[in-house]
PDB file of C-alpha atoms in Angstrom:
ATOM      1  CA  UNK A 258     124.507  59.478 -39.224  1.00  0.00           C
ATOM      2  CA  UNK A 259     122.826  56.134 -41.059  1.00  0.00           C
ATOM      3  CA  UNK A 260     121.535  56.233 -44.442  1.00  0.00           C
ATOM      4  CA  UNK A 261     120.376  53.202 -46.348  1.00  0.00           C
ATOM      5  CA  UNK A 262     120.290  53.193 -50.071  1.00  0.00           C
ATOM      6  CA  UNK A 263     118.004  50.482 -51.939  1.00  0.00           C
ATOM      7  CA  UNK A 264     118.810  50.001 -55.651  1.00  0.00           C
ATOM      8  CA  UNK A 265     115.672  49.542 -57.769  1.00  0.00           C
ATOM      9  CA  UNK A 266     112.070  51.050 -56.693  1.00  0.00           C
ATOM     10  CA  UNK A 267     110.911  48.282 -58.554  1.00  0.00           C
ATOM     11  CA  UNK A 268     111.580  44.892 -59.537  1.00  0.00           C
ATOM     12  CA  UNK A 269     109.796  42.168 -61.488  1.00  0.00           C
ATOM     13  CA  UNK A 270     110.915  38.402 -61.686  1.00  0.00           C
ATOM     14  CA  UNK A 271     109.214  34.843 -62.554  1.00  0.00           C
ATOM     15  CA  UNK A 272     107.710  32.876 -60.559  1.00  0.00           C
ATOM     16  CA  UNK A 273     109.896  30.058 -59.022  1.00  0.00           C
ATOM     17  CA  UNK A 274     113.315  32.856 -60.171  1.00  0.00           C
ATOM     18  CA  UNK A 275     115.555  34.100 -57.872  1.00  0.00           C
ATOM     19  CA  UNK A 276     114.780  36.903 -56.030  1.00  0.00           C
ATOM     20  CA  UNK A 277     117.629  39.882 -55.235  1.00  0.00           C
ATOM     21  CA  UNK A 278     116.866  43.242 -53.455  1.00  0.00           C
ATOM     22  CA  UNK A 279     119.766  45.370 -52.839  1.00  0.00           C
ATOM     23  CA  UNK A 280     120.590  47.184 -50.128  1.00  0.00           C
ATOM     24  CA  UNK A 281     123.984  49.045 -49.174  1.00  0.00           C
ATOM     25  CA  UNK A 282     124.080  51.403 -45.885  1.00  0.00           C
ATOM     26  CA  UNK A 283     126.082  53.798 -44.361  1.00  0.00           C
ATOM     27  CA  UNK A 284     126.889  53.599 -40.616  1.00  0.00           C
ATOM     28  CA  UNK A 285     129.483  55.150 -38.389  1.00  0.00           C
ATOM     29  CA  UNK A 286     129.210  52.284 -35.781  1.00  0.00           C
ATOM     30  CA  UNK A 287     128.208  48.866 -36.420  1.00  0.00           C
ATOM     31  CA  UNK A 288     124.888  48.707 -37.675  1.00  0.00           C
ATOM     32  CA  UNK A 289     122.170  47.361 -37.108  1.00  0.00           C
ATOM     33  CA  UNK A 290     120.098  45.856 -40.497  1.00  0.00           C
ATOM     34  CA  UNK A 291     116.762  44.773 -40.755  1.00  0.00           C
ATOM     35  CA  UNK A 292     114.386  44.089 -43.689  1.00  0.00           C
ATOM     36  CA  UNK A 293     110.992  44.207 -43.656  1.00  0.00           C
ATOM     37  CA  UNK A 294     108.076  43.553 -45.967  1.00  0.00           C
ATOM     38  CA  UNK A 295     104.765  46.041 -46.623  1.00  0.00           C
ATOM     39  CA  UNK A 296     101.717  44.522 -48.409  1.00  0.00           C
ATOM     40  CA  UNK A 297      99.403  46.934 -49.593  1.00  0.00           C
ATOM     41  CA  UNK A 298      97.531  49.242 -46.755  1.00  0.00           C
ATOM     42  CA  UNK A 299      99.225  47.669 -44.062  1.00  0.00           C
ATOM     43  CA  UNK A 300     101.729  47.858 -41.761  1.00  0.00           C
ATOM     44  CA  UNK A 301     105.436  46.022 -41.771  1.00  0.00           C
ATOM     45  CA  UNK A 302     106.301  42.630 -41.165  1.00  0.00           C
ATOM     46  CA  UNK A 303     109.867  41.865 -39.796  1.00  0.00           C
ATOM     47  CA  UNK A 304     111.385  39.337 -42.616  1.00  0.00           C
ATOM     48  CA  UNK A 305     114.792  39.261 -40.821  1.00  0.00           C
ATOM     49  CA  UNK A 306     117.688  41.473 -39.288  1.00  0.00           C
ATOM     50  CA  UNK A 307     121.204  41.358 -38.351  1.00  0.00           C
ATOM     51  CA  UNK A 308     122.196  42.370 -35.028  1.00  0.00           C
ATOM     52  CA  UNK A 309     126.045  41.334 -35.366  1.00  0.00           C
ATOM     53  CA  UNK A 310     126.091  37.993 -35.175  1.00  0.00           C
ATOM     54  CA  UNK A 311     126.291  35.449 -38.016  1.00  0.00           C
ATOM     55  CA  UNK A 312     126.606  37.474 -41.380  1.00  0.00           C
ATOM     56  CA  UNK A 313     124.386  35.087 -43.054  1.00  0.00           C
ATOM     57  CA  UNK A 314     121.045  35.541 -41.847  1.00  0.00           C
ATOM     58  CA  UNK A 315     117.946  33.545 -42.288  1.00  0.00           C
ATOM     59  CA  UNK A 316     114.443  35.079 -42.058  1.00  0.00           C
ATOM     60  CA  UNK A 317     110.870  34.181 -42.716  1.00  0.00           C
ATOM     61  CA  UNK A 318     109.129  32.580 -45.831  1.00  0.00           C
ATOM     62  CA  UNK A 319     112.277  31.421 -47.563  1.00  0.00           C
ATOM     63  CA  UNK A 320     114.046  34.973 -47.849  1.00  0.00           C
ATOM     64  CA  UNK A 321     117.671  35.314 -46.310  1.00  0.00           C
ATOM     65  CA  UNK A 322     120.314  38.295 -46.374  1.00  0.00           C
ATOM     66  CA  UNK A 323     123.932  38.569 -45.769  1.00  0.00           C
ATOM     67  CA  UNK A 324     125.969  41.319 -44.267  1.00  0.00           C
ATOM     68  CA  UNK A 325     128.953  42.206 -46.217  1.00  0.00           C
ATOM     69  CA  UNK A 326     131.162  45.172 -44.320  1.00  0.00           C
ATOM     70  CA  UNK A 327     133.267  44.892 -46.960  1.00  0.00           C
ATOM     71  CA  UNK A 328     130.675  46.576 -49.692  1.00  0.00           C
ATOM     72  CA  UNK A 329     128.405  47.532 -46.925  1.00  0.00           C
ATOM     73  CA  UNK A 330     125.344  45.913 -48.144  1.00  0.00           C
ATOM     74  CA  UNK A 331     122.717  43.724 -47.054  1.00  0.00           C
ATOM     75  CA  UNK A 332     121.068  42.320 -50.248  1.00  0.00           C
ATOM     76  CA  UNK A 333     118.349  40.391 -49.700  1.00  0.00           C
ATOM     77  CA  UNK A 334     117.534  36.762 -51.577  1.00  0.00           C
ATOM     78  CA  UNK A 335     115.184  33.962 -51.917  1.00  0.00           C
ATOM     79  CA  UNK A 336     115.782  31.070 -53.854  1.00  0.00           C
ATOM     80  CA  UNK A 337     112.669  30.309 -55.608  1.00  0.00           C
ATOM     81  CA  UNK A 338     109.791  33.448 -56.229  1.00  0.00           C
ATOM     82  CA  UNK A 339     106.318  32.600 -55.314  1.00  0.00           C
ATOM     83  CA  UNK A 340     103.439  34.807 -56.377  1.00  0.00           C
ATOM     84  CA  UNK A 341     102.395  35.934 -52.461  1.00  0.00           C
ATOM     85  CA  UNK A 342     105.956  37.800 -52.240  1.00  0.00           C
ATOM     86  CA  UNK A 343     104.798  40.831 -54.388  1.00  0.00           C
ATOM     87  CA  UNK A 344     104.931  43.124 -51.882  1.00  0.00           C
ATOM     88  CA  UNK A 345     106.725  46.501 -50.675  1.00  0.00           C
ATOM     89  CA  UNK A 346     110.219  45.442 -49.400  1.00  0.00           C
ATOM     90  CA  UNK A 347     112.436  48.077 -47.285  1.00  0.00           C
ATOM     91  CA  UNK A 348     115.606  48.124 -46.032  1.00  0.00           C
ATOM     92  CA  UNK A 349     116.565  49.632 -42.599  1.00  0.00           C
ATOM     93  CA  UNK A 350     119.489  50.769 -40.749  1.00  0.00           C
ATOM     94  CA  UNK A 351     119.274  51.185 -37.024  1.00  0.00           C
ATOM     95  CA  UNK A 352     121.741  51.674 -33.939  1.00  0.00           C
ATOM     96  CA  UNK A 353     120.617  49.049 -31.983  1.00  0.00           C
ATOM     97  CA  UNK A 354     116.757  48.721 -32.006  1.00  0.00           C
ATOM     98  CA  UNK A 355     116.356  52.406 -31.860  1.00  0.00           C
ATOM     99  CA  UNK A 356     115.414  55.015 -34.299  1.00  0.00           C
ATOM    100  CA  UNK A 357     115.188  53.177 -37.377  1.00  0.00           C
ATOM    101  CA  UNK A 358     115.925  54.504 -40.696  1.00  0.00           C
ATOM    102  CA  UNK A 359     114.347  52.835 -43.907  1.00  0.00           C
ATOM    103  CA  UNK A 360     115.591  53.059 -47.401  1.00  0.00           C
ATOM    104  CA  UNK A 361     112.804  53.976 -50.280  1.00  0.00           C
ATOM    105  CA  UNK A 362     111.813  50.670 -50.723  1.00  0.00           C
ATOM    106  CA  UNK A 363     111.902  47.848 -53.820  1.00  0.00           C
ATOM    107  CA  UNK A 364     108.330  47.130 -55.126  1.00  0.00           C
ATOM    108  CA  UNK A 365     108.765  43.586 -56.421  1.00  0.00           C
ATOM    109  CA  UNK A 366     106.742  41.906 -58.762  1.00  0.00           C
ATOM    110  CA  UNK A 367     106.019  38.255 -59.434  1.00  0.00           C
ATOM    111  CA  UNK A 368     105.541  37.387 -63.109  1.00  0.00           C
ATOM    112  CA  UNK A 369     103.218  34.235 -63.688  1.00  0.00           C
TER     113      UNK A 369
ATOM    114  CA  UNK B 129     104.242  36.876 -31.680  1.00  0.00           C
ATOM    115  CA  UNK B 130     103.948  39.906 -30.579  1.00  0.00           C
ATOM    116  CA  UNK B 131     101.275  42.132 -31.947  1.00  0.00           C
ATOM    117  CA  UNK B 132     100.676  45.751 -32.465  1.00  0.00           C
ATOM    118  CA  UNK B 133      96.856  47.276 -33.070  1.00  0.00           C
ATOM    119  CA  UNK B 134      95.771  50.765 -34.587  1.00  0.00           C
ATOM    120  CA  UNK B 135      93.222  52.336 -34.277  1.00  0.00           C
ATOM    121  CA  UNK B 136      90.894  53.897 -36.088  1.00  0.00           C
ATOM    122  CA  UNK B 137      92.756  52.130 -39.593  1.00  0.00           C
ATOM    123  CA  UNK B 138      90.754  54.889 -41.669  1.00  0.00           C
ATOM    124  CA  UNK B 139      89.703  58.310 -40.739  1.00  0.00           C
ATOM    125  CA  UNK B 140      88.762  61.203 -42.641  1.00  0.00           C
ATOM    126  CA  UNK B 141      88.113  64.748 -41.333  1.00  0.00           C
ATOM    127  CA  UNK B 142      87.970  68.215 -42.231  1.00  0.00           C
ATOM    128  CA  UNK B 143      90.463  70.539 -42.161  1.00  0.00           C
ATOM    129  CA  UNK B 144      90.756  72.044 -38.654  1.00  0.00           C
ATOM    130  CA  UNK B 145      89.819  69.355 -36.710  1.00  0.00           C
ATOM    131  CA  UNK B 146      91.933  67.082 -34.757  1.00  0.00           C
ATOM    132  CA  UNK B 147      92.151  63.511 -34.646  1.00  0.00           C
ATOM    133  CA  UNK B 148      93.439  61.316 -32.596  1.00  0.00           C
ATOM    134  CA  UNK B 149      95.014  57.316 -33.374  1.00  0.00           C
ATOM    135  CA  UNK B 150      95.670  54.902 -31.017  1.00  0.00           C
ATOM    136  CA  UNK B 151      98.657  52.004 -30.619  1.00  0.00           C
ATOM    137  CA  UNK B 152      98.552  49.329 -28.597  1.00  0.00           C
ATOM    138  CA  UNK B 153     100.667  46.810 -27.741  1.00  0.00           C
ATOM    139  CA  UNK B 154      98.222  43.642 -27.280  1.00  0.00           C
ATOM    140  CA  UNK B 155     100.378  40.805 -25.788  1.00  0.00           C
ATOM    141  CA  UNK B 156     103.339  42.712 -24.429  1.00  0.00           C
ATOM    142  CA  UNK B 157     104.379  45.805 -22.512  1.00  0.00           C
ATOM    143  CA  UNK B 158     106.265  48.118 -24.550  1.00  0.00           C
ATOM    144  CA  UNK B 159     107.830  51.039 -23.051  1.00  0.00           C
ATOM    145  CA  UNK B 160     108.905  52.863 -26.084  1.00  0.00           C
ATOM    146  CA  UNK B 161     107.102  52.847 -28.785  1.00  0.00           C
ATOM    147  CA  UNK B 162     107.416  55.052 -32.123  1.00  0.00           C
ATOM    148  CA  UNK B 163     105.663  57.142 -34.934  1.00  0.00           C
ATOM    149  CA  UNK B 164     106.090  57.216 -38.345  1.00  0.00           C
ATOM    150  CA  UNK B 165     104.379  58.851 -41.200  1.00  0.00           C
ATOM    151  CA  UNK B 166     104.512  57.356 -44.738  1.00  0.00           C
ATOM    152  CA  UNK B 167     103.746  59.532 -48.397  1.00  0.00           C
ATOM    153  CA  UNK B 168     102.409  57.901 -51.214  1.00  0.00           C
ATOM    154  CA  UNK B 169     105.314  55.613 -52.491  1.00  0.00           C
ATOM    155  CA  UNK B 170     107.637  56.466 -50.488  1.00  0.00           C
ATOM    156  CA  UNK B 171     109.710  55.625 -47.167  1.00  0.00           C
ATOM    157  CA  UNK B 172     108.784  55.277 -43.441  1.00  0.00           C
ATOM    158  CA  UNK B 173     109.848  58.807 -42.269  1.00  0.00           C
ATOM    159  CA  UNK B 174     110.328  58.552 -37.798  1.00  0.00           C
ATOM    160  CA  UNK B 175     107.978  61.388 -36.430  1.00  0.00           C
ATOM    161  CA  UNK B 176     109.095  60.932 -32.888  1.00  0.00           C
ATOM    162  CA  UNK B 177     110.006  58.336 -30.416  1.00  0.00           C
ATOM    163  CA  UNK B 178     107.579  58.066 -27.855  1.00  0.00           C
ATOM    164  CA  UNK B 179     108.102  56.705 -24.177  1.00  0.00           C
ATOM    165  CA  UNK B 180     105.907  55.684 -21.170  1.00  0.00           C
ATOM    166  CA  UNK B 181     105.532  58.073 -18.671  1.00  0.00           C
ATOM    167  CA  UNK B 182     107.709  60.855 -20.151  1.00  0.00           C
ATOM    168  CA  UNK B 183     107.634  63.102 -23.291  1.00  0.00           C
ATOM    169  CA  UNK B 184     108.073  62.116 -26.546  1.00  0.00           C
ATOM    170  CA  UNK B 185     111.306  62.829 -28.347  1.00  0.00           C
ATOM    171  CA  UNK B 186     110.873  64.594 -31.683  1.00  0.00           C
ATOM    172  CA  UNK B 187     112.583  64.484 -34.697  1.00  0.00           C
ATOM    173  CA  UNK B 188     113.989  67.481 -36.427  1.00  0.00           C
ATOM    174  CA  UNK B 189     110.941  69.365 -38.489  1.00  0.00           C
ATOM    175  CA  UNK B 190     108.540  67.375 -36.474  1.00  0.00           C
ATOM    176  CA  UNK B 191     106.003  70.237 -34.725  1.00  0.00           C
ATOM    177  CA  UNK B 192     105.716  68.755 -31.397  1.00  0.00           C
ATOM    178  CA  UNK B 193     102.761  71.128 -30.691  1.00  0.00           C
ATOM    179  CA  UNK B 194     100.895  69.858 -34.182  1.00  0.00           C
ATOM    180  CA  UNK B 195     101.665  66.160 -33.225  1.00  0.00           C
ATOM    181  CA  UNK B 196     100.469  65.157 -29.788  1.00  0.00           C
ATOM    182  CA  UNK B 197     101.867  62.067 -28.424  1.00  0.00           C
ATOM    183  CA  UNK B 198     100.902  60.401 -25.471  1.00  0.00           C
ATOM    184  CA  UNK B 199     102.316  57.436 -23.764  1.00  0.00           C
ATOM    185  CA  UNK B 200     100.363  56.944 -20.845  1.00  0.00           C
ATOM    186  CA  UNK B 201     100.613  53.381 -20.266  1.00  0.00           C
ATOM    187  CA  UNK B 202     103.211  50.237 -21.323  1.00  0.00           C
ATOM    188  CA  UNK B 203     100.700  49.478 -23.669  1.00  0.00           C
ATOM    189  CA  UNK B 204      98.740  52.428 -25.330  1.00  0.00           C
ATOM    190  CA  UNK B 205     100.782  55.596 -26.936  1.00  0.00           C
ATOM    191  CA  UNK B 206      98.090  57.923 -29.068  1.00  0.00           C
ATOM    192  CA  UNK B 207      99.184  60.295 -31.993  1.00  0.00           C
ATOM    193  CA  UNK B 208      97.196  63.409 -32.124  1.00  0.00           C
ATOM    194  CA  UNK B 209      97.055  65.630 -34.852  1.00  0.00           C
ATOM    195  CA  UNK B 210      95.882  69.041 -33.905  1.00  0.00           C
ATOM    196  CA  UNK B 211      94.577  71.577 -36.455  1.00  0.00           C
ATOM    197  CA  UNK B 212      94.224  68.811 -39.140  1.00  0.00           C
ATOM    198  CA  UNK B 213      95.231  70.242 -42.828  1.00  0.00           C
ATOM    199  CA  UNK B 214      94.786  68.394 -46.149  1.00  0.00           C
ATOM    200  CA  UNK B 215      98.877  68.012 -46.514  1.00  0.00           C
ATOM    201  CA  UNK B 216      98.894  65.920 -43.234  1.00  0.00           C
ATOM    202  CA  UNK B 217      96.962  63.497 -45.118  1.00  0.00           C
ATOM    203  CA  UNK B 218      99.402  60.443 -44.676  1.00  0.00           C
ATOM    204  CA  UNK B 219      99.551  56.884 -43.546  1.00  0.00           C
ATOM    205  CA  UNK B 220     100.609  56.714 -40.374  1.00  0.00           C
ATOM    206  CA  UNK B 221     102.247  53.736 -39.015  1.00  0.00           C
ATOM    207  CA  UNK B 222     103.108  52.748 -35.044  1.00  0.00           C
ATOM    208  CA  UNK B 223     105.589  50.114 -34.054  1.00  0.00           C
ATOM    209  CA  UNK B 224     106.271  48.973 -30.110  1.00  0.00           C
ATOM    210  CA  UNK B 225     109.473  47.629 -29.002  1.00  0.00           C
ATOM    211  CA  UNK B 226     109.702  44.294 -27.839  1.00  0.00           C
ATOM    212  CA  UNK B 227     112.265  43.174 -25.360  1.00  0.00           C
ATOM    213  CA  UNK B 228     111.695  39.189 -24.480  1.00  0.00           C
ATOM    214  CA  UNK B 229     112.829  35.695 -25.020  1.00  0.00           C
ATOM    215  CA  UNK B 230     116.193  37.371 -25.853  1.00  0.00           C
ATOM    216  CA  UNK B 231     115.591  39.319 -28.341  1.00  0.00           C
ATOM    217  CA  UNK B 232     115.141  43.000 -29.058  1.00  0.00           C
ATOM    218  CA  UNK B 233     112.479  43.728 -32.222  1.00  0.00           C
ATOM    219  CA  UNK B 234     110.435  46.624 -33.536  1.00  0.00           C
ATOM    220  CA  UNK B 235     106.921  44.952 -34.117  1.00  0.00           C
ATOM    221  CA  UNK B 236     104.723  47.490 -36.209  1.00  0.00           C
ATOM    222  CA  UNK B 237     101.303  48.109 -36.421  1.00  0.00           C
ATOM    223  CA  UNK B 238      99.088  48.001 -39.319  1.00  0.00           C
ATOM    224  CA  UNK B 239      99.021  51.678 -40.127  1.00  0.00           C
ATOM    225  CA  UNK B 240      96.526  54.884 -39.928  1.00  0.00           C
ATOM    226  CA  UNK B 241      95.316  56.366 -43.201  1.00  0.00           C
ATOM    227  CA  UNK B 242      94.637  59.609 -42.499  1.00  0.00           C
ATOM    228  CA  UNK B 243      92.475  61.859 -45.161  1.00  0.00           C
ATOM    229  CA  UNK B 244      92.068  65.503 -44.395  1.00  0.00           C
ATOM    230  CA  UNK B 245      89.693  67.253 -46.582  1.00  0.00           C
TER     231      UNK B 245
END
């Protein structure tokens, strides 16, 4: 079984802060991790996953994650916060590409 | 990039009707593609995996006979809800994997918001 477990349902920082979304997951064979973003009545946009490769990964608009077997997490970062990342942000677990499962999500919030 | 279409992206309907949503893959063939319904707030929740030219694959507590999938082509799979009631009111969200240029990548689709009255 995979479970994914996203510390925070919500999280506010200032513009041009550091972001951090956590992630940690539970997997019984190597996982598969993948965040993606939600804006409001849409669907999700791929930011970046890790399919066992380099454990640093590097995604779209800035954000990057790195797999840590170690503590089993997956926390997501970006550098500088820019007002167009508030947005739904979820955390996935998957073996392979397959059934996917997603954590709660982390509502973040860009203060001006 | 690959992109995935729904269809209708609103719908409301009274209770005991059925409705039916479309997916399409627009530049790509997809032979699985999957179902997921979303609450208010909360998480993507995998309905059932759905596969060209065979039956869909349910998760546990999904009524199959409720939710109607159909994957009749590589790039069309429709959701139907049968016998509509006002707690299936949900978004509903689509994705199609995409195998090509060596990679492997669930592309998702902008999501149904289903209202049943």
């Amino acid at each position: 079984a995979q479970s994914v477990t996203q510390l925070g349902s919500h999280v506010s920082v200032s513009e041009g802060a550091l972001v951090l979304l956590r992630c940690n997951y539970s997997s019984s064979v190597p996982p598969y991790l993948f965040w993606y973003v939600q804006y409001p009545n849409q669907g999700l946009q791929l930011l970046l996953k890790y399919t066992s490769a380099a454990t640093l990964v590097k995604g779209i608009n800035g954000f990057e994650a790195e797999f840590k077997k170690s503590e089993t997490s997956f926390h997501l970062t970006k550098p500088s916060a820019h007002m167009s990342d508030a947005a739904e942000y979820f955390c996935a677990v998957g073996n392979g590409n397959e059934k996917l499962t997603f954590g709660t999500g982390t509502r973040l919030t860009i203060i001006p | 990039g690959a992109v995935v279409s729904q269809h209708p992206s609103r719908v409301i309907c009274k209770s005991g009707t059925s409705v039916k949503i479309e997916c399409r893959s627009l530049d790509f063939q997809a032979t699985t593609m999957f179902w997921y319904r979303q609450f208010p707030k909360q998480s993507l929740m995998l309905m059932a995996t759905s596969n060209e030219g065979s039956k869909a694959t349910y998760e546990q507590g999904v009524e199959k006979d409720k939710f109607l999938i159909n994957h009749a082509s590589l790039t069309l799979s429709t959701l139907t809800v049968t016998s509509a009631h006002p707690e299936d009111s949900s978004f509903y969200i689509c994705s199609a994997r995409y195998y090509g240029s060596g990679t492997d990548t669930q592309y998702f689709g902008p999501g149904t918001r289903l209202t049943v009255l």
